[in-house]
């Protein structure tokens, strides 16, 4: 069995594997693909000490770093179930879709998340060409431009407030008749001179020209009127879905499906830790995920020295 088995090869899982392997313990990592969401990212400009890099490049360096420690890397495999230890200090099982079960003294869950998409025509065509999901990542690219935010929950309204400080104008579109964000955020948004809000707005398409986004279309659900908004950027903020369906019933998940962890990365199960975008960690960013992965690995090591036979 492994001393530490990491599930998920994004920034959180990679950092966890590096920290575990550096303790000289038997470490494995099983992942559908190495790099996670980073593979889908072009420019990365908020990784401290690296002014600019690109997702595929960062993913390749992460994989090389993990492999340099002799970690057992299993890719193109999905975990489908977690089998808690039968008794305290026993082995935890990770069942793969292939049918095999990997066993480990400790497991670190880092399966990440994916952005919920609008599904309207044009979203795929203009993804990363104006359509984006991450204000912290891509906000500065739209300095001085007109943008829209789709989604009136806390993340949408926070994104609009954040963007208003950078862009010429931000329009927030909400499908429902009212915003769902906390009142204090709504008040702040409404106080900004360069922000406007449309409720009852059903986005129907993203439009563009010459391979670049030029705007979006929406229907006013109150009047049935079809409208068009000219913007160079659209930030879709309608939810981040954790990849945790396979963990239901095995570990405690929040109402949003996020793995519940404490500040040491412990889940509710002894010997099972978690990190990154799949967890209740509030900030979904590369460096935050890496920090979480490192914390989880150090906690797993702490667990091993307390619970393993000498
Ligand atoms: P992920 O990166 O999601 O990795 C999880 C991994 O686990 C994936 O490889 C997945 O295939 C695998 N996996 C999932 N389920 C299973 C399973 N059942 N079995 C096996 N493997 C599984 N953050 C920044 O800090 N700066 C940026 O500029 C930035 N830009 C972004 C741009 C885009 C387009 C996107 C989508 C995200 C961006 N982010 C950025 C956010 C950042 O990518 C994430 O916060 C970070 O990747 C989360 O890391 P993670 O390891 O928790 O999860």
CSV table of C-alpha atoms and ligand atoms in Angstrom, one decimal:
chain,number,residue,atom,x,y,z
A,1,UNK,CA,0.0,0.0,0.0
A,2,UNK,CA,0.9,3.6,-0.4
A,3,UNK,CA,1.7,5.8,2.7
A,4,UNK,CA,0.0,8.7,0.9
A,5,UNK,CA,-2.2,8.4,-2.2
A,6,UNK,CA,-3.3,11.6,-3.8
A,7,UNK,CA,-6.4,11.7,-6.0
A,8,UNK,CA,-6.3,14.5,-8.6
A,9,UNK,CA,-3.3,15.9,-10.4
A,10,UNK,CA,-4.0,19.7,-10.5
A,11,UNK,CA,-2.0,22.2,-8.5
A,12,UNK,CA,-3.4,21.0,-5.1
A,13,UNK,CA,-2.6,17.3,-5.8
A,14,UNK,CA,0.8,18.0,-7.3
A,15,UNK,CA,1.9,20.1,-4.4
A,16,UNK,CA,0.6,17.4,-2.0
A,17,UNK,CA,2.6,14.7,-3.8
A,18,UNK,CA,5.8,16.8,-3.8
A,19,UNK,CA,5.4,17.5,0.0
A,20,UNK,CA,4.6,13.9,0.8
A,21,UNK,CA,7.4,12.4,-1.4
A,22,UNK,CA,10.0,14.8,0.2
A,23,UNK,CA,9.3,13.0,3.6
A,24,UNK,CA,10.7,9.8,2.0
A,25,UNK,CA,7.4,8.0,2.2
A,26,UNK,CA,5.7,5.9,-0.5
A,27,UNK,CA,3.6,8.3,-2.5
A,28,UNK,CA,1.2,7.8,-5.4
A,29,UNK,CA,-1.0,10.1,-7.4
A,30,UNK,CA,-3.9,9.0,-9.5
A,31,UNK,CA,-5.5,11.5,-11.9
A,32,UNK,CA,-7.6,11.7,-15.0
A,33,UNK,CA,-5.2,14.2,-16.4
A,34,UNK,CA,-2.1,16.0,-15.1
A,35,UNK,CA,-2.4,19.7,-14.5
A,36,UNK,CA,-6.1,20.1,-14.0
A,37,UNK,CA,-7.8,23.4,-14.8
A,38,UNK,CA,-4.3,24.9,-15.4
A,39,UNK,CA,-4.2,23.0,-18.7
A,40,UNK,CA,-7.2,25.0,-19.9
A,41,UNK,CA,-5.6,28.3,-19.0
A,42,UNK,CA,-3.6,30.5,-21.3
A,43,UNK,CA,-1.9,33.4,-19.5
A,44,UNK,CA,-1.2,33.1,-15.8
A,45,UNK,CA,0.1,36.4,-14.3
A,46,UNK,CA,-0.6,36.0,-10.6
A,47,UNK,CA,1.7,33.1,-9.7
A,48,UNK,CA,4.1,35.1,-7.4
A,49,UNK,CA,7.7,35.2,-8.6
A,50,UNK,CA,6.6,34.3,-12.2
A,51,UNK,CA,5.4,37.4,-14.0
A,52,UNK,CA,4.0,35.5,-16.9
A,53,UNK,CA,3.5,31.8,-17.8
A,54,UNK,CA,1.1,29.7,-19.6
A,55,UNK,CA,-1.1,26.8,-18.3
A,56,UNK,CA,0.4,24.0,-20.3
A,57,UNK,CA,3.9,25.1,-19.4
A,58,UNK,CA,3.1,25.3,-15.6
A,59,UNK,CA,1.3,21.9,-15.8
A,60,UNK,CA,4.4,20.3,-17.5
A,61,UNK,CA,6.7,21.7,-14.8
A,62,UNK,CA,4.4,20.5,-12.1
A,63,UNK,CA,4.4,17.0,-13.5
A,64,UNK,CA,8.2,17.0,-14.0
A,65,UNK,CA,8.7,18.1,-10.4
A,66,UNK,CA,6.4,15.4,-9.0
A,67,UNK,CA,8.1,12.7,-11.1
A,68,UNK,CA,11.6,13.9,-10.0
A,69,UNK,CA,10.8,12.5,-6.5
A,70,UNK,CA,9.9,9.1,-7.8
A,71,UNK,CA,6.2,9.5,-7.1
A,72,UNK,CA,4.1,6.7,-8.6
A,73,UNK,CA,2.1,8.6,-11.2
A,74,UNK,CA,-1.1,7.0,-12.6
A,75,UNK,CA,-2.8,9.0,-15.2
A,76,UNK,CA,-5.9,8.5,-17.4
A,77,UNK,CA,-7.7,6.9,-14.5
A,78,UNK,CA,-10.7,8.1,-12.6
A,79,UNK,CA,-11.5,7.3,-9.0
A,80,UNK,CA,-15.1,6.2,-8.6
A,81,UNK,CA,-15.4,5.4,-4.9
A,82,UNK,CA,-13.7,6.0,-1.6
A,83,UNK,CA,-13.6,3.1,0.9
A,84,UNK,CA,-13.0,4.4,4.5
A,85,UNK,CA,-10.7,2.4,6.7
A,86,UNK,CA,-12.4,-0.5,8.4
A,87,UNK,CA,-10.8,0.3,11.8
A,88,UNK,CA,-8.7,3.2,13.2
A,89,UNK,CA,-5.3,3.2,11.5
A,90,UNK,CA,-6.5,0.8,8.8
A,91,UNK,CA,-6.1,1.2,5.0
A,92,UNK,CA,-8.3,3.5,3.0
A,93,UNK,CA,-9.3,2.2,-0.5
A,94,UNK,CA,-9.7,4.2,-3.7
A,95,UNK,CA,-11.7,2.3,-6.3
A,96,UNK,CA,-11.0,3.2,-9.9
A,97,UNK,CA,-13.4,3.1,-12.8
A,98,UNK,CA,-11.0,0.5,-14.3
A,99,UNK,CA,-12.1,-1.8,-11.5
A,100,UNK,CA,-8.8,-1.8,-9.6
A,101,UNK,CA,-8.6,-0.6,-6.0
A,102,UNK,CA,-5.6,1.2,-4.7
A,103,UNK,CA,-4.9,1.1,-0.9
A,104,UNK,CA,-3.2,3.6,1.2
A,105,UNK,CA,-2.5,4.5,4.9
A,106,UNK,CA,-3.6,8.1,4.1
A,107,UNK,CA,-5.5,9.6,1.1
A,108,UNK,CA,-5.5,13.2,0.0
A,109,UNK,CA,-8.5,14.2,-2.1
A,110,UNK,CA,-7.8,16.9,-4.7
A,111,UNK,CA,-10.3,16.4,-7.6
A,112,UNK,CA,-10.8,20.1,-8.3
A,113,UNK,CA,-13.8,21.7,-9.9
A,114,UNK,CA,-15.2,23.0,-13.1
A,115,UNK,CA,-17.0,26.2,-14.0
A,116,UNK,CA,-20.7,25.9,-14.7
A,117,UNK,CA,-21.3,27.2,-18.3
A,118,UNK,CA,-24.3,29.0,-19.7
A,119,UNK,CA,-24.6,26.6,-22.6
A,120,UNK,CA,-25.7,29.4,-25.0
A,121,UNK,CA,-24.5,29.5,-28.6
A,122,UNK,CA,-21.1,31.3,-29.0
A,123,UNK,CA,-19.9,30.5,-25.5
A,124,UNK,CA,-17.5,27.7,-26.8
A,125,UNK,CA,-16.4,29.8,-29.8
A,126,UNK,CA,-15.4,32.8,-27.7
A,127,UNK,CA,-14.0,31.0,-24.6
A,128,UNK,CA,-10.7,32.7,-23.8
A,129,UNK,CA,-11.4,35.2,-26.6
A,130,UNK,CA,-13.6,37.4,-24.4
A,131,UNK,CA,-15.6,34.8,-22.5
A,132,UNK,CA,-14.0,34.0,-19.2
A,133,UNK,CA,-14.9,32.5,-15.8
A,134,UNK,CA,-12.3,34.0,-13.5
A,135,UNK,CA,-12.3,37.7,-12.5
A,136,UNK,CA,-9.2,37.4,-10.4
A,137,UNK,CA,-7.3,35.8,-13.3
A,138,UNK,CA,-8.6,37.8,-16.3
A,139,UNK,CA,-10.0,41.1,-15.0
A,140,UNK,CA,-6.8,43.1,-15.8
A,141,UNK,CA,-7.0,42.0,-19.5
A,142,UNK,CA,-10.2,44.2,-19.8
A,143,UNK,CA,-8.8,47.4,-18.3
A,144,UNK,CA,-10.7,50.4,-19.8
A,145,UNK,CA,-13.1,48.2,-21.7
A,146,UNK,CA,-16.8,47.4,-21.4
A,147,UNK,CA,-17.7,44.0,-19.9
A,148,UNK,CA,-20.7,42.0,-18.6
A,149,UNK,CA,-21.0,39.6,-15.7
A,150,UNK,CA,-23.6,36.9,-15.9
A,151,UNK,CA,-24.9,35.8,-12.4
A,152,UNK,CA,-26.3,37.8,-9.5
A,153,UNK,CA,-25.2,35.7,-6.6
A,154,UNK,CA,-22.3,36.6,-4.3
A,155,UNK,CA,-19.6,35.7,-6.8
A,156,UNK,CA,-21.3,37.6,-9.7
A,157,UNK,CA,-21.8,40.7,-7.7
A,158,UNK,CA,-18.3,40.5,-6.1
A,159,UNK,CA,-16.9,40.1,-9.6
A,160,UNK,CA,-18.8,43.2,-10.9
A,161,UNK,CA,-17.6,45.3,-8.0
A,162,UNK,CA,-14.1,44.1,-8.5
A,163,UNK,CA,-14.2,44.7,-12.3
A,164,UNK,CA,-15.8,48.2,-11.9
A,165,UNK,CA,-12.4,49.4,-10.5
A,166,UNK,CA,-10.6,48.3,-13.7
A,167,UNK,CA,-13.0,48.5,-16.6
A,168,UNK,CA,-14.9,51.4,-18.3
A,169,UNK,CA,-18.3,49.9,-17.6
A,170,UNK,CA,-19.7,46.7,-16.2
A,171,UNK,CA,-23.2,45.4,-16.7
A,172,UNK,CA,-24.5,42.6,-14.5
A,173,UNK,CA,-27.2,40.3,-15.9
A,174,UNK,CA,-29.3,38.1,-13.6
A,175,UNK,CA,-31.9,35.6,-14.9
A,176,UNK,CA,-34.1,35.9,-11.8
A,177,UNK,CA,-36.2,38.9,-10.8
A,178,UNK,CA,-33.8,39.9,-8.1
A,179,UNK,CA,-30.1,39.5,-7.2
A,180,UNK,CA,-29.3,36.8,-4.7
A,181,UNK,CA,-26.1,38.3,-3.4
A,182,UNK,CA,-25.8,39.6,0.2
A,183,UNK,CA,-27.5,43.0,0.6
A,184,UNK,CA,-24.3,44.8,1.5
A,185,UNK,CA,-22.7,43.7,-1.8
A,186,UNK,CA,-25.8,44.8,-3.8
A,187,UNK,CA,-25.7,48.2,-2.1
A,188,UNK,CA,-22.1,48.6,-3.0
A,189,UNK,CA,-22.7,47.6,-6.6
A,190,UNK,CA,-25.6,50.0,-7.0
A,191,UNK,CA,-23.5,52.9,-5.6
A,192,UNK,CA,-20.9,52.5,-8.4
A,193,UNK,CA,-21.3,55.0,-11.3
A,194,UNK,CA,-19.9,52.7,-14.0
A,195,UNK,CA,-22.0,49.6,-13.1
A,196,UNK,CA,-25.5,48.7,-14.2
A,197,UNK,CA,-27.8,45.8,-13.4
A,198,UNK,CA,-30.4,44.0,-15.5
A,199,UNK,CA,-32.6,41.5,-13.7
A,200,UNK,CA,-35.0,39.1,-15.5
A,201,UNK,CA,-32.3,38.9,-18.2
A,202,UNK,CA,-32.0,35.6,-19.9
A,203,UNK,CA,-28.7,35.4,-21.8
A,204,UNK,CA,-29.3,33.9,-25.3
A,205,UNK,CA,-26.0,34.1,-27.1
A,206,UNK,CA,-22.4,35.4,-27.3
A,207,UNK,CA,-21.6,37.1,-30.5
A,208,UNK,CA,-18.4,38.3,-32.1
A,209,UNK,CA,-16.4,38.9,-35.2
A,210,UNK,CA,-12.9,38.0,-36.4
A,211,UNK,CA,-12.5,35.4,-33.6
A,212,UNK,CA,-13.1,37.9,-30.8
A,213,UNK,CA,-16.2,38.5,-28.6
A,214,UNK,CA,-18.1,41.6,-29.4
A,215,UNK,CA,-21.2,41.3,-27.2
A,216,UNK,CA,-24.0,39.2,-26.0
A,217,UNK,CA,-27.7,38.9,-26.6
A,218,UNK,CA,-30.4,38.5,-23.9
A,219,UNK,CA,-34.1,38.5,-23.6
A,220,UNK,CA,-35.9,40.6,-21.0
A,221,UNK,CA,-38.1,38.0,-19.4
A,222,UNK,CA,-40.5,40.7,-18.2
A,223,UNK,CA,-41.3,42.2,-21.5
A,224,UNK,CA,-40.1,39.5,-23.9
A,225,UNK,CA,-37.9,42.2,-25.6
A,226,UNK,CA,-34.7,40.9,-27.3
A,227,UNK,CA,-31.7,43.0,-26.6
A,228,UNK,CA,-28.0,43.2,-27.4
A,229,UNK,CA,-25.1,44.4,-25.3
A,230,UNK,CA,-21.8,45.4,-26.8
A,231,UNK,CA,-19.0,44.2,-24.6
A,232,UNK,CA,-15.5,42.9,-25.1
A,233,UNK,CA,-15.6,40.6,-22.1
A,234,UNK,CA,-18.2,38.4,-20.5
A,235,UNK,CA,-17.5,36.9,-17.0
A,236,UNK,CA,-19.7,33.9,-16.4
A,237,UNK,CA,-20.3,33.6,-12.6
A,238,UNK,CA,-23.1,31.0,-12.3
A,239,UNK,CA,-21.3,28.5,-10.1
A,240,UNK,CA,-18.2,26.4,-9.6
A,241,UNK,CA,-19.1,22.7,-9.5
A,242,UNK,CA,-16.8,20.5,-7.4
A,243,UNK,CA,-15.8,17.1,-8.9
A,244,UNK,CA,-17.2,15.3,-5.8
A,245,UNK,CA,-20.2,13.3,-7.0
A,246,UNK,CA,-18.2,10.1,-6.4
A,247,UNK,CA,-17.6,11.0,-2.8
A,248,UNK,CA,-21.3,11.5,-1.8
A,249,UNK,CA,-22.0,9.4,1.3
A,250,UNK,CA,-18.3,8.7,2.0
A,251,UNK,CA,-17.1,12.1,3.3
A,252,UNK,CA,-18.9,15.1,4.6
A,253,UNK,CA,-19.7,17.5,1.8
A,254,UNK,CA,-21.1,21.0,2.1
A,255,UNK,CA,-24.6,21.8,0.6
A,256,UNK,CA,-22.7,22.9,-2.5
A,257,UNK,CA,-20.9,19.6,-2.7
A,258,UNK,CA,-17.5,20.9,-1.4
A,259,UNK,CA,-15.5,18.5,0.8
A,260,UNK,CA,-15.5,19.9,4.3
A,261,UNK,CA,-12.1,20.5,5.7
A,262,UNK,CA,-10.6,22.2,8.7
A,263,UNK,CA,-7.6,24.5,8.6
A,264,UNK,CA,-5.2,21.5,8.5
A,265,UNK,CA,-6.9,19.9,5.6
A,266,UNK,CA,-8.6,17.1,7.6
A,267,UNK,CA,-11.9,15.7,6.3
A,268,UNK,CA,-14.4,14.0,8.7
A,269,UNK,CA,-12.6,10.7,8.0
A,270,UNK,CA,-9.5,9.7,9.9
A,271,UNK,CA,-6.6,9.4,7.5
A,272,UNK,CA,-8.4,11.2,4.7
A,273,UNK,CA,-7.4,14.8,3.8
A,274,UNK,CA,-8.4,17.2,1.1
A,275,UNK,CA,-7.3,20.3,-0.7
A,276,UNK,CA,-8.0,22.8,-3.5
A,277,UNK,CA,-11.0,23.8,-5.5
A,278,UNK,CA,-13.0,20.7,-4.5
A,279,UNK,CA,-13.0,21.8,-0.8
A,280,UNK,CA,-14.7,24.4,1.3
A,281,UNK,CA,-11.5,26.6,0.9
A,282,UNK,CA,-13.2,29.8,-0.1
A,283,UNK,CA,-10.6,31.1,-2.7
A,284,UNK,CA,-10.2,29.1,-5.9
A,285,UNK,CA,-6.8,30.0,-7.2
A,286,UNK,CA,-3.6,28.1,-8.1
A,287,UNK,CA,-1.4,29.3,-5.3
A,288,UNK,CA,-4.2,28.8,-2.8
A,289,UNK,CA,-4.7,25.2,-4.1
A,290,UNK,CA,-1.0,24.6,-3.8
A,291,UNK,CA,-0.9,25.9,-0.3
A,292,UNK,CA,-3.8,23.6,0.6
A,293,UNK,CA,-2.1,20.6,-1.0
A,294,UNK,CA,1.0,21.2,1.0
A,295,UNK,CA,-1.0,21.6,4.2
A,296,UNK,CA,-2.9,18.3,3.5
A,297,UNK,CA,0.4,16.4,2.9
A,298,UNK,CA,2.0,17.7,6.1
A,299,UNK,CA,-1.2,16.7,8.0
A,300,UNK,CA,-1.1,13.2,6.4
A,301,UNK,CA,2.6,12.8,7.5
A,302,UNK,CA,1.6,13.9,11.0
A,303,UNK,CA,-1.2,11.3,11.0
A,304,UNK,CA,1.3,8.6,9.8
A,305,UNK,CA,3.8,9.2,12.5
A,306,UNK,CA,1.1,9.1,15.1
A,307,UNK,CA,-0.8,6.0,13.8
A,308,UNK,CA,1.7,3.7,12.1
A,309,UNK,CA,3.5,0.9,13.7
A,310,UNK,CA,7.3,1.7,14.0
B,1,LIG,P1,-8.0,21.2,-10.6
B,1,LIG,O1,-7.1,22.1,-11.3
B,1,LIG,O2,-9.4,21.2,-11.0
B,1,LIG,O3,-7.4,19.7,-10.8
B,1,LIG,C1,-8.1,18.6,-10.4
B,1,LIG,C2,-7.6,17.3,-11.1
B,1,LIG,O4,-8.2,16.2,-10.6
B,1,LIG,C3,-7.9,17.3,-12.6
B,1,LIG,O5,-6.7,17.0,-13.3
B,1,LIG,C4,-9.0,16.3,-12.8
B,1,LIG,O6,-8.9,15.7,-14.0
B,1,LIG,C5,-8.7,15.3,-11.7
B,1,LIG,N1,-9.8,14.6,-11.2
B,1,LIG,C6,-11.1,15.0,-11.0
B,1,LIG,N2,-11.9,14.1,-10.5
B,1,LIG,C7,-11.1,12.9,-10.5
B,1,LIG,C8,-11.4,11.6,-10.2
B,1,LIG,N3,-12.6,11.2,-9.8
B,1,LIG,N4,-10.4,10.7,-10.3
B,1,LIG,C9,-9.2,11.1,-10.7
B,1,LIG,N5,-8.9,12.3,-11.1
B,1,LIG,C10,-9.8,13.3,-11.0
B,1,LIG,N6,-6.0,30.5,-11.0
B,1,LIG,C11,-5.0,31.3,-10.8
B,1,LIG,O7,-4.5,31.4,-9.7
B,1,LIG,N7,-4.6,32.1,-11.8
B,1,LIG,C12,-5.1,32.1,-13.1
B,1,LIG,O8,-4.7,32.8,-14.0
B,1,LIG,C13,-6.2,31.2,-13.3
B,1,LIG,N8,-6.8,31.1,-14.5
B,1,LIG,C14,-7.8,30.2,-14.8
B,1,LIG,C15,-8.3,30.1,-16.0
B,1,LIG,C16,-9.2,29.1,-16.3
B,1,LIG,C17,-9.8,29.0,-17.7
B,1,LIG,C18,-9.7,28.2,-15.3
B,1,LIG,C19,-10.7,27.2,-15.6
B,1,LIG,C20,-9.2,28.4,-14.0
B,1,LIG,C21,-8.2,29.3,-13.7
B,1,LIG,N9,-7.7,29.5,-12.4
B,1,LIG,C22,-6.6,30.4,-12.2
B,1,LIG,C23,-8.1,28.7,-11.3
B,1,LIG,C24,-7.2,27.5,-11.0
B,1,LIG,O9,-6.9,26.8,-12.3
B,1,LIG,C25,-7.7,26.5,-10.0
B,1,LIG,O10,-8.0,27.2,-8.8
B,1,LIG,C26,-6.8,25.4,-9.7
B,1,LIG,O11,-6.4,24.7,-10.9
B,1,LIG,C27,-7.4,24.4,-8.7
B,1,LIG,O12,-6.5,23.4,-8.5
B,1,LIG,P2,-7.0,21.9,-7.9
B,1,LIG,O13,-5.8,21.1,-7.9
B,1,LIG,O14,-7.8,22.1,-6.7
B,1,LIG,O15,-8.0,21.4,-9.0
